[in-house]
PDB file of C-alpha atoms in Angstrom:
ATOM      1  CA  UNK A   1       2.913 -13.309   4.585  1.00 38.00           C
ATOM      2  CA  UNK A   2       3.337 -15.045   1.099  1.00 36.00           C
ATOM      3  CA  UNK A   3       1.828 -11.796  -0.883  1.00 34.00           C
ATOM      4  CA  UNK A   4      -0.312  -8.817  -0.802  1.00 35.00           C
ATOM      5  CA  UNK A   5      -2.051 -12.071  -0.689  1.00 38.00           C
ATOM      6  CA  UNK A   6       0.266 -12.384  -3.766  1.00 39.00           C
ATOM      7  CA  UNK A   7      -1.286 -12.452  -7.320  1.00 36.00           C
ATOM      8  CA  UNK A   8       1.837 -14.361  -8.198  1.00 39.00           C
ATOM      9  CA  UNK A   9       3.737 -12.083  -9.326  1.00 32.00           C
ATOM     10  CA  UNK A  10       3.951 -10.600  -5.350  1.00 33.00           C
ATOM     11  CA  UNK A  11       3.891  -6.803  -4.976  1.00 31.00           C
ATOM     12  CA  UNK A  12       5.676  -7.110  -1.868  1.00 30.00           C
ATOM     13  CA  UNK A  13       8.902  -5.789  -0.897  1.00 28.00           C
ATOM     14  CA  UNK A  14      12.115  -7.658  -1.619  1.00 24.00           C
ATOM     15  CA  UNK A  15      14.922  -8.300   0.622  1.00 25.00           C
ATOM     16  CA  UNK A  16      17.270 -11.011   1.481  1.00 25.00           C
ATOM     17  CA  UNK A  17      17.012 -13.614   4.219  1.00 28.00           C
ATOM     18  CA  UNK A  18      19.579 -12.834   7.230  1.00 28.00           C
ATOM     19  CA  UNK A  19      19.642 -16.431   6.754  1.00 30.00           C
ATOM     20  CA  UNK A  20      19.536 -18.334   3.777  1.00 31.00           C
ATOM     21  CA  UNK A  21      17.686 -21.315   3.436  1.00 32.00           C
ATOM     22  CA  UNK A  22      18.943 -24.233   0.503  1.00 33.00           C
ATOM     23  CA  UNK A  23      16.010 -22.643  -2.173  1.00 34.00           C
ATOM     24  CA  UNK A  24      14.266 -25.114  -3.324  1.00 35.00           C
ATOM     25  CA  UNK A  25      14.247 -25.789  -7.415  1.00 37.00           C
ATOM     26  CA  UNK A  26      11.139 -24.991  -9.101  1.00 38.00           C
ATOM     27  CA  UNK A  27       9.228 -27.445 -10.110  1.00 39.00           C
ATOM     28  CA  UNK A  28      10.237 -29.843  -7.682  1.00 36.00           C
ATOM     29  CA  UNK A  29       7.552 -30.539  -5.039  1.00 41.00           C
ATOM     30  CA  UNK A  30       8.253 -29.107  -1.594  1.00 40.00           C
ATOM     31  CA  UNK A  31       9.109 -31.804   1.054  1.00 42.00           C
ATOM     32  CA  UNK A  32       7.665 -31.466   4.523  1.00 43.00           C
ATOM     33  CA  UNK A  33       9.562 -31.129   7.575  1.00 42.00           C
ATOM     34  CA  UNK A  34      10.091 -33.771  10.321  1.00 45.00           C
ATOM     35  CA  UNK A  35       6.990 -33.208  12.615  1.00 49.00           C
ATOM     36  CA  UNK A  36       9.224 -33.869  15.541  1.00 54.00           C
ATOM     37  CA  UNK A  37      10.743 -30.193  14.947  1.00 60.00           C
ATOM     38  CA  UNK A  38       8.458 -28.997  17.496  1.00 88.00           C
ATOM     39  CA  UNK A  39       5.396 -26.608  17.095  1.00 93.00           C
ATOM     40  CA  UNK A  40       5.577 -24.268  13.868  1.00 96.00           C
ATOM     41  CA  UNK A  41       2.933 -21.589  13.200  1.00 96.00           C
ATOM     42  CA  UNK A  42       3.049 -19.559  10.018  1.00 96.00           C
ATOM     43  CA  UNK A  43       1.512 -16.617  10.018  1.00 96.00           C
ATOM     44  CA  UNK A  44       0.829 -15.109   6.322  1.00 95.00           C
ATOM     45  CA  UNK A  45      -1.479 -12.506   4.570  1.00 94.00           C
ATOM     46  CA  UNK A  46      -2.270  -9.089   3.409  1.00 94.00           C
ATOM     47  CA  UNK A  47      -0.001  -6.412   3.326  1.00 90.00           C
ATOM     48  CA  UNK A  48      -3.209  -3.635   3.534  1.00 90.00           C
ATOM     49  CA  UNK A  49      -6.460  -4.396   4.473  1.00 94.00           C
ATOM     50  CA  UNK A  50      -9.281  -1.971   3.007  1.00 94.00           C
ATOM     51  CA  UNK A  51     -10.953  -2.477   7.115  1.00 95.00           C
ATOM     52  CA  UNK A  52      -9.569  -0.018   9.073  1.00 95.00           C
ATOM     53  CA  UNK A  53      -9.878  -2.287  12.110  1.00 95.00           C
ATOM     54  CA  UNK A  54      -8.428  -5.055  10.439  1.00 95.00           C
ATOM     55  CA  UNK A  55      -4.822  -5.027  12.077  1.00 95.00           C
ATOM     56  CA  UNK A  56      -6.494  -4.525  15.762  1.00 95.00           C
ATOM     57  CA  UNK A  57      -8.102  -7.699  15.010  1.00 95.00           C
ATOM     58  CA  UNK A  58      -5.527  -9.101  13.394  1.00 96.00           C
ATOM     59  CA  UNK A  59      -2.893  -8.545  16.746  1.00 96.00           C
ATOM     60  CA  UNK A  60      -6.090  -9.786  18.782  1.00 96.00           C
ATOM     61  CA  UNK A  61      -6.052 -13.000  16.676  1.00 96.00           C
ATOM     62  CA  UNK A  62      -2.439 -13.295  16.820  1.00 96.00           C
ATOM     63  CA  UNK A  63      -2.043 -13.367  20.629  1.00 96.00           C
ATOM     64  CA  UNK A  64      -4.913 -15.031  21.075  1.00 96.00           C
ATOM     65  CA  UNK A  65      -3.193 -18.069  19.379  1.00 95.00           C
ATOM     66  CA  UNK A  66       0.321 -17.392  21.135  1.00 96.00           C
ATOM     67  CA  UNK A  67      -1.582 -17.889  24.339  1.00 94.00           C
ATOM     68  CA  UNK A  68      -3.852 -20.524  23.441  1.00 93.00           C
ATOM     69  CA  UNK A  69      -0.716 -22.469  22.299  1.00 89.00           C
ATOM     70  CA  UNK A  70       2.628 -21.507  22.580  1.00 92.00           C
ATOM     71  CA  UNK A  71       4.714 -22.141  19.259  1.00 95.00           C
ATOM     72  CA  UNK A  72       7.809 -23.466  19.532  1.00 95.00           C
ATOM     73  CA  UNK A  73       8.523 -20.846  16.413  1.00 95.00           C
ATOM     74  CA  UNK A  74       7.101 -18.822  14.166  1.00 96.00           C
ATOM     75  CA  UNK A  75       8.107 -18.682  10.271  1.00 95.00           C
ATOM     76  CA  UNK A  76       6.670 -15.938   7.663  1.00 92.00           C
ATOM     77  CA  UNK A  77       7.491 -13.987   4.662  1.00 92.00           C
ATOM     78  CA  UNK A  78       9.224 -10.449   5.916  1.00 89.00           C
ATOM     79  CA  UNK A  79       6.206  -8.694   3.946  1.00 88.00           C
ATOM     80  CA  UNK A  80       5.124  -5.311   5.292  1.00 91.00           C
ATOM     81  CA  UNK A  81       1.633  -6.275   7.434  1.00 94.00           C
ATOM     82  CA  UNK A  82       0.574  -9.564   8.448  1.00 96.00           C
ATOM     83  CA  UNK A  83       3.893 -11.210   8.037  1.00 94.00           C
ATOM     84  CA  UNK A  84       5.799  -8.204  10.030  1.00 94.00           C
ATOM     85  CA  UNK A  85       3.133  -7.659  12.658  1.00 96.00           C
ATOM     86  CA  UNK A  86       3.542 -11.629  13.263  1.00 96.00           C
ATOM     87  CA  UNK A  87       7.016 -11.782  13.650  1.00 95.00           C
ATOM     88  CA  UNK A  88       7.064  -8.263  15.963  1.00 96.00           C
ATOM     89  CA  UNK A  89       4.678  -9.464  18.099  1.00 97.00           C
ATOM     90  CA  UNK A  90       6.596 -13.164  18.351  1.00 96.00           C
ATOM     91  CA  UNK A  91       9.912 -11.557  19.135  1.00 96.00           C
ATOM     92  CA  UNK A  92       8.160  -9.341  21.719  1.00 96.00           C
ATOM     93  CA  UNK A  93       6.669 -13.053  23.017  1.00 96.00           C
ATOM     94  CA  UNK A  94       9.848 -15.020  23.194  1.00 95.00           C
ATOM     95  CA  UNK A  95       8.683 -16.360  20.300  1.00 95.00           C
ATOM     96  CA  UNK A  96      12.109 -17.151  17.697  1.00 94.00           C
ATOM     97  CA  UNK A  97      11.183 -16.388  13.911  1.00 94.00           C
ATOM     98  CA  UNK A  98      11.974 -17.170  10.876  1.00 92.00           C
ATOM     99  CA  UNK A  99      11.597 -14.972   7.947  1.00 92.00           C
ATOM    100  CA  UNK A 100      11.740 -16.067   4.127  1.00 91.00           C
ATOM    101  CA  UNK A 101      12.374 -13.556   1.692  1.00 88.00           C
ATOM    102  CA  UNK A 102      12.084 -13.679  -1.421  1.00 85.00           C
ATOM    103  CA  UNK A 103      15.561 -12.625  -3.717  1.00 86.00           C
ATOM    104  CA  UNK A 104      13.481 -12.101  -6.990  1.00 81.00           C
ATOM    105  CA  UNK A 105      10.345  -9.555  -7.104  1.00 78.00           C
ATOM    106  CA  UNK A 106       8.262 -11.991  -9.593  1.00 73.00           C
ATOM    107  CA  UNK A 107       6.800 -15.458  -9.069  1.00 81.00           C
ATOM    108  CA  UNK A 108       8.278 -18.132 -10.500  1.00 79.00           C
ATOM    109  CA  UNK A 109      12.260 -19.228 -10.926  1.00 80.00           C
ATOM    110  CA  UNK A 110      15.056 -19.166  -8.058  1.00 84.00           C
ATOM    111  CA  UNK A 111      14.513 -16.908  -5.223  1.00 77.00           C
ATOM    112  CA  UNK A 112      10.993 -15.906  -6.328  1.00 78.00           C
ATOM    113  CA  UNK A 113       7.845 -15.414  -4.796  1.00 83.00           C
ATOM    114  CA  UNK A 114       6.671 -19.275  -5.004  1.00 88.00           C
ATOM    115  CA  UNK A 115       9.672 -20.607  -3.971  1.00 89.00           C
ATOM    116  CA  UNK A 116       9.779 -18.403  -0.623  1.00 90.00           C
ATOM    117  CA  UNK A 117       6.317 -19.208  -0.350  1.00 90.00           C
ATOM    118  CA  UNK A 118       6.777 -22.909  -0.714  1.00 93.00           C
ATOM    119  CA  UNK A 119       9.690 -22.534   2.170  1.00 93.00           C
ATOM    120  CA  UNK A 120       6.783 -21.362   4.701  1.00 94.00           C
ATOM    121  CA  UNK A 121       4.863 -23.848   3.612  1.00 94.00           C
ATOM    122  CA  UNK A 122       7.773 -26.772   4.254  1.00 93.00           C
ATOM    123  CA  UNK A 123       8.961 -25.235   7.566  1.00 93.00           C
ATOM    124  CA  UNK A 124       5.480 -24.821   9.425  1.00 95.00           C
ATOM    125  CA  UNK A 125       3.464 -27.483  11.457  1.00 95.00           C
ATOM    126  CA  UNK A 126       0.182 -24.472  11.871  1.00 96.00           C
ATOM    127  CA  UNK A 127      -0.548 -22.134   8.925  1.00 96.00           C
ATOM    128  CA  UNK A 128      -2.905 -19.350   9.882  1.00 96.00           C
ATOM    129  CA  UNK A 129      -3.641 -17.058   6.885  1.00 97.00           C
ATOM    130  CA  UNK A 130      -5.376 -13.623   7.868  1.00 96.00           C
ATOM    131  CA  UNK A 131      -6.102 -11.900   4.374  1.00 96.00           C
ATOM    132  CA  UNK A 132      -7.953  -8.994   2.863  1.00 95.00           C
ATOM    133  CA  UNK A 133     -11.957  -9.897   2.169  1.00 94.00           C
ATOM    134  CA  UNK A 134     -11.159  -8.000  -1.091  1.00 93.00           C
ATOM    135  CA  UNK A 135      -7.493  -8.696  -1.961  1.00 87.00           C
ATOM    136  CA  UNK A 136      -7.643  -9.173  -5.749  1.00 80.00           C
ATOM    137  CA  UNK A 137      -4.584 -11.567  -5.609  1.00 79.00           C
ATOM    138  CA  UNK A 138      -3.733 -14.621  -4.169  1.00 84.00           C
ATOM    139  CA  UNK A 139      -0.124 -15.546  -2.951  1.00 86.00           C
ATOM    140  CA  UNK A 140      -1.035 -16.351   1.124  1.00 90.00           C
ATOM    141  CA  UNK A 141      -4.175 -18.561   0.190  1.00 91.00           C
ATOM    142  CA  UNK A 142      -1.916 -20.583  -2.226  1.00 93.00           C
ATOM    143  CA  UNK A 143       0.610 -20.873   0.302  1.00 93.00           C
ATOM    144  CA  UNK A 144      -1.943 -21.748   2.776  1.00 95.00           C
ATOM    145  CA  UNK A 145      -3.008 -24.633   0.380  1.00 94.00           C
ATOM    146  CA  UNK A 146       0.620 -25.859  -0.182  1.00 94.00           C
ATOM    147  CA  UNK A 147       0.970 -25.891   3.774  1.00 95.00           C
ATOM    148  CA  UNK A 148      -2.333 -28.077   4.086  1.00 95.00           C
ATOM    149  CA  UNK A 149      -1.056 -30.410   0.939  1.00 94.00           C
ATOM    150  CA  UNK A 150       2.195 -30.986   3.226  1.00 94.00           C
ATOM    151  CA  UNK A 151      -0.082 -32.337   6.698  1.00 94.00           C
ATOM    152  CA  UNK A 152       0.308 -28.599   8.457  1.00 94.00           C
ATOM    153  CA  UNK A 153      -3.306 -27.710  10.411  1.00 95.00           C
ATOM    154  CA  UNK A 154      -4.431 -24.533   8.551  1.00 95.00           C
ATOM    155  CA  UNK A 155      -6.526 -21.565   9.106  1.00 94.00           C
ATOM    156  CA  UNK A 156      -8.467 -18.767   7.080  1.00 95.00           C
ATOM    157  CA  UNK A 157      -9.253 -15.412   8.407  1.00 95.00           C
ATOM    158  CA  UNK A 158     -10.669 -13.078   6.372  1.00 95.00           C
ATOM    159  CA  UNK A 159     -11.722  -8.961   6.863  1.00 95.00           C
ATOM    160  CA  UNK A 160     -13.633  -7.519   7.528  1.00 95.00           C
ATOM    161  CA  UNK A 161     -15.459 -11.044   8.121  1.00 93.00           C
ATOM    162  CA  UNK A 162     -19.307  -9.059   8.231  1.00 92.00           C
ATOM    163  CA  UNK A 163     -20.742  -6.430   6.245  1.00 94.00           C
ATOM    164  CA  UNK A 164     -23.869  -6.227   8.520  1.00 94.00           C
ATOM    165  CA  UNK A 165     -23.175  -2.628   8.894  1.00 95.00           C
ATOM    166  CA  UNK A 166     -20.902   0.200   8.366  1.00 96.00           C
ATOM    167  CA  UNK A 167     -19.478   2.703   5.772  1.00 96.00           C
ATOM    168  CA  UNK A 168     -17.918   2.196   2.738  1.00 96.00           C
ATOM    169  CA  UNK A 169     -15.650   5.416   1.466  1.00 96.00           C
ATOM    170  CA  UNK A 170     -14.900   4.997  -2.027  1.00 95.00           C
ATOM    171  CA  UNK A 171     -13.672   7.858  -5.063  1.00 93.00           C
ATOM    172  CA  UNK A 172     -15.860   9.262  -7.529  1.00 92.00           C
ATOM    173  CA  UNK A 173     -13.736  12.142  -9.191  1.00 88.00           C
ATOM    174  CA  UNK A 174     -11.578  13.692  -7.277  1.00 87.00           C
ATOM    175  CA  UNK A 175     -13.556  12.925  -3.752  1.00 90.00           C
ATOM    176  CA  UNK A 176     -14.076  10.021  -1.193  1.00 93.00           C
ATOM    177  CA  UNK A 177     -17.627   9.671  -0.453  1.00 95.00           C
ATOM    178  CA  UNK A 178     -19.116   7.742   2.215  1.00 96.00           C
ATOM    179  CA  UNK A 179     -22.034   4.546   0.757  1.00 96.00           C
ATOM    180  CA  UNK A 180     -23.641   3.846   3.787  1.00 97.00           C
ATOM    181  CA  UNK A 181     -23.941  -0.500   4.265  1.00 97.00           C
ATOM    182  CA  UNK A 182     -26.349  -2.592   5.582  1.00 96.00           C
ATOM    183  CA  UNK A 183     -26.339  -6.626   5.497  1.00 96.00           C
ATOM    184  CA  UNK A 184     -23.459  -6.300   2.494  1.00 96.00           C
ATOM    185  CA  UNK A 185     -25.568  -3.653   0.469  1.00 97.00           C
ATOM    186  CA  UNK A 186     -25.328  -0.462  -0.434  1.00 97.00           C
ATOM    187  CA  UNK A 187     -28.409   1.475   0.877  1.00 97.00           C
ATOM    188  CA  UNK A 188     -27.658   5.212   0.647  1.00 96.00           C
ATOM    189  CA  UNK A 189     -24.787   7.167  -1.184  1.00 94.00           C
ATOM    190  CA  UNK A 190     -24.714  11.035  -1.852  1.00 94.00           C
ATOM    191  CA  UNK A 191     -25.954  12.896  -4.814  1.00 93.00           C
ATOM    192  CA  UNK A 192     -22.399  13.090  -6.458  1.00 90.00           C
ATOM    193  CA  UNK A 193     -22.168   9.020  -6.444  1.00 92.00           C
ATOM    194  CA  UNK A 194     -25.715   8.861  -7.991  1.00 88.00           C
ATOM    195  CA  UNK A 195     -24.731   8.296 -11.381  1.00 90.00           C
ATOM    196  CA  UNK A 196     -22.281   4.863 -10.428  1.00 92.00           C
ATOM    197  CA  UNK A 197     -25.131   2.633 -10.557  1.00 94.00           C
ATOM    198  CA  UNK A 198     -24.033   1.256  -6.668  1.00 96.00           C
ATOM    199  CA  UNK A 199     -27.196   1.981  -5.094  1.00 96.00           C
ATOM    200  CA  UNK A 200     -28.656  -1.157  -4.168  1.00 96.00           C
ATOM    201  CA  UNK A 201     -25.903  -3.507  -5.489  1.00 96.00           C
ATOM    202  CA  UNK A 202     -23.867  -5.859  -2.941  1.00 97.00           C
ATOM    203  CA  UNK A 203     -20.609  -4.251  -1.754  1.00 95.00           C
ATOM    204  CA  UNK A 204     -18.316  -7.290  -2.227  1.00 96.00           C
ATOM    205  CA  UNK A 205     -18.405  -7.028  -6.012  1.00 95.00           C
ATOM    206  CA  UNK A 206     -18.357  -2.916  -6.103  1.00 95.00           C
ATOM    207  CA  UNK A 207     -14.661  -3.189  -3.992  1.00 94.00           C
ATOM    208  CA  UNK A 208     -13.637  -5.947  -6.264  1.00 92.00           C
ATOM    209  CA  UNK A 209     -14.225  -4.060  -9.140  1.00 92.00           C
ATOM    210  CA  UNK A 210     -12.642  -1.090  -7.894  1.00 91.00           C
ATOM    211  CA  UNK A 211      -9.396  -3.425  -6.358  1.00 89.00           C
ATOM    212  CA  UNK A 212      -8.936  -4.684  -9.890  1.00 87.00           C
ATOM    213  CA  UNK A 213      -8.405  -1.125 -11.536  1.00 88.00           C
ATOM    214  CA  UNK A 214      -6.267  -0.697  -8.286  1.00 88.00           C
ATOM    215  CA  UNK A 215      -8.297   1.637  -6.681  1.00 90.00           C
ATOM    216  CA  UNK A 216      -8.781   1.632  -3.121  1.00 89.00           C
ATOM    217  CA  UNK A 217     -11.644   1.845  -0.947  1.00 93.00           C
ATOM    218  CA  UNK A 218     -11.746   2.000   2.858  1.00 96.00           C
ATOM    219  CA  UNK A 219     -14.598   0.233   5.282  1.00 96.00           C
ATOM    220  CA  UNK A 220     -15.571   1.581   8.396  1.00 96.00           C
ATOM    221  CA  UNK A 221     -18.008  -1.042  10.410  1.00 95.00           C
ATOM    222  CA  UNK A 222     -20.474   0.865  12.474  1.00 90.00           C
ATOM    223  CA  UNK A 223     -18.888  -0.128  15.879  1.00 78.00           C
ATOM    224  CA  UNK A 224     -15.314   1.281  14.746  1.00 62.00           C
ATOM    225  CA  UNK A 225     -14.600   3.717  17.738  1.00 43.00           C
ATOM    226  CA  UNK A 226     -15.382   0.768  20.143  1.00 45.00           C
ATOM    227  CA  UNK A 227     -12.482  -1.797  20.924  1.00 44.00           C
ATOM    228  CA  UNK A 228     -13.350  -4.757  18.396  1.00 41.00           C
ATOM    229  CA  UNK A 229     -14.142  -7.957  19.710  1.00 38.00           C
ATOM    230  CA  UNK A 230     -13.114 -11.048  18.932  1.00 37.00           C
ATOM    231  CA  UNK A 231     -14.230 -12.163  15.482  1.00 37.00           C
ATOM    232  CA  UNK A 232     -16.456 -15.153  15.344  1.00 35.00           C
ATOM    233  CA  UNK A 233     -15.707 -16.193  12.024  1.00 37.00           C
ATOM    234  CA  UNK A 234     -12.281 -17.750  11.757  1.00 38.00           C
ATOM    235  CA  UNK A 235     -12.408 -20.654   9.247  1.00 40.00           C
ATOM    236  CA  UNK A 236     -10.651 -23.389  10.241  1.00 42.00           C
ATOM    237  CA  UNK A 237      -9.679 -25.775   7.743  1.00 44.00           C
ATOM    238  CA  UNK A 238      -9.018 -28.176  10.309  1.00 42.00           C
ATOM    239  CA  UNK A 239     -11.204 -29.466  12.886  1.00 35.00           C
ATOM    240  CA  UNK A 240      -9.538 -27.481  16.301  1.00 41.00           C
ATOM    241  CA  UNK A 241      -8.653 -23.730  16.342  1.00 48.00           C
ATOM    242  CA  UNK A 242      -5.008 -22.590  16.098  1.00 58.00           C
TER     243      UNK A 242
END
């Protein structure tokens, strides 16, 4: 990925390439690579999704593109979840990767977070981005826009994609209670979560609240036992699917 969608400064992992690209200078615009390269896909995004069916979809999604259209490679970030189920499932595919890492955990200067997201963003030909509806930061959409600034065909998955139904857990003192969902609203919560004012208020901006004092909630859509389909929803930035 770029960063836990990346707030810029990441809160991803660090680690060092096992091969090191020339970093590029910040400041300096990246330059785009030769189209004739062959096929790239980049895969970025989330490193934890608040859906727990997020990374089923998210492996459904993935080989859904490898078989659609074989890359020629795949290039990511060496982040814990998007960017290392993409490059496990390419390497189980055939598929070579390359992985950028950053050298610095923080966002701008030499071997940071924007350079190694600027290096996906140079090497790919495809960008699909699958993100966190409620990530409060921002690192794999900015490297999906640098990727579409350079000519690369871009995508933008986001989950869970509906809230037409399901079960929001979220704290309230020392317990996770359950705020039962319908069409993206809170509709019913227990007696203990009566006095947090959620009742009848639009989930998207009660998680975003609670992501931005780091606190984490978990959805369950209704149909979460069941194997999940595939999601209807994928935003393509371009005109064709990935």
């Amino acid at each position: 990925m770029t960063v836990d969608e990346g707030d810029r400064p990441d809160d991803g992992p660090l680690g060092v390439a096992r091969a090191q690209p020339a970093l590029q200078r910040p400041g300096v615009a990246a330059q785009a690579v030769p189209r004739d390269m062959g096929d790239v896909l980049a895969i970025v995004g989330s490193t934890w999704f608040a859906d727990v069916t997020a990374f089923d979809t998210a492996r459904t999604e993935i080989l859904g593109v490898f078989h659609r259209r074989r890359p020629d490679a795949v290039v990511s970030g060496g982040a814990p979840g998007i960017d290392s189920l993409a490059a496990r499932l390419a390497r189980e595919h055939g598929i070579p990767v390359q992985e950028h890492l950053p050298r610095q955990r923080r966002w701008a200067g030499e071997g940071g977070f924007e350079e190694r997201n600027l290096l996906i963003a140079r090497d790919c030909t495809r960008l699909m981005r699958i993100a966190c509806r409620w990530s409060p930061t921002y690192g794999s959409g900015w490297t999906l826009e640098q990727a579409r600034r350079l000519g690369a065909d871009t995508w933008n998955l986001r989950l869970p994609q509906t809230l037409a139904a399901g079960t929001l857990y979220a704290p309230v003192g020392r317990s996770m209670v359950g705020l039962l969902v319908r069409d993206g609203v809170i509709v019913a919560l227990p007696a203990e979560a009566g006095t947090t004012g959620w009742l009848g208020r639009p989930v998207d901006p009660v998680v975003m609240s609670l992501r931005r004092r780091r606190v984490r909630a978990v959805w369950v859509p209704l149909k979460a036992a069941g194997k999940p389909g595939r999601p209807s929803g994928i935003s393509p930035d371009r005109r064709n699917g990935p």
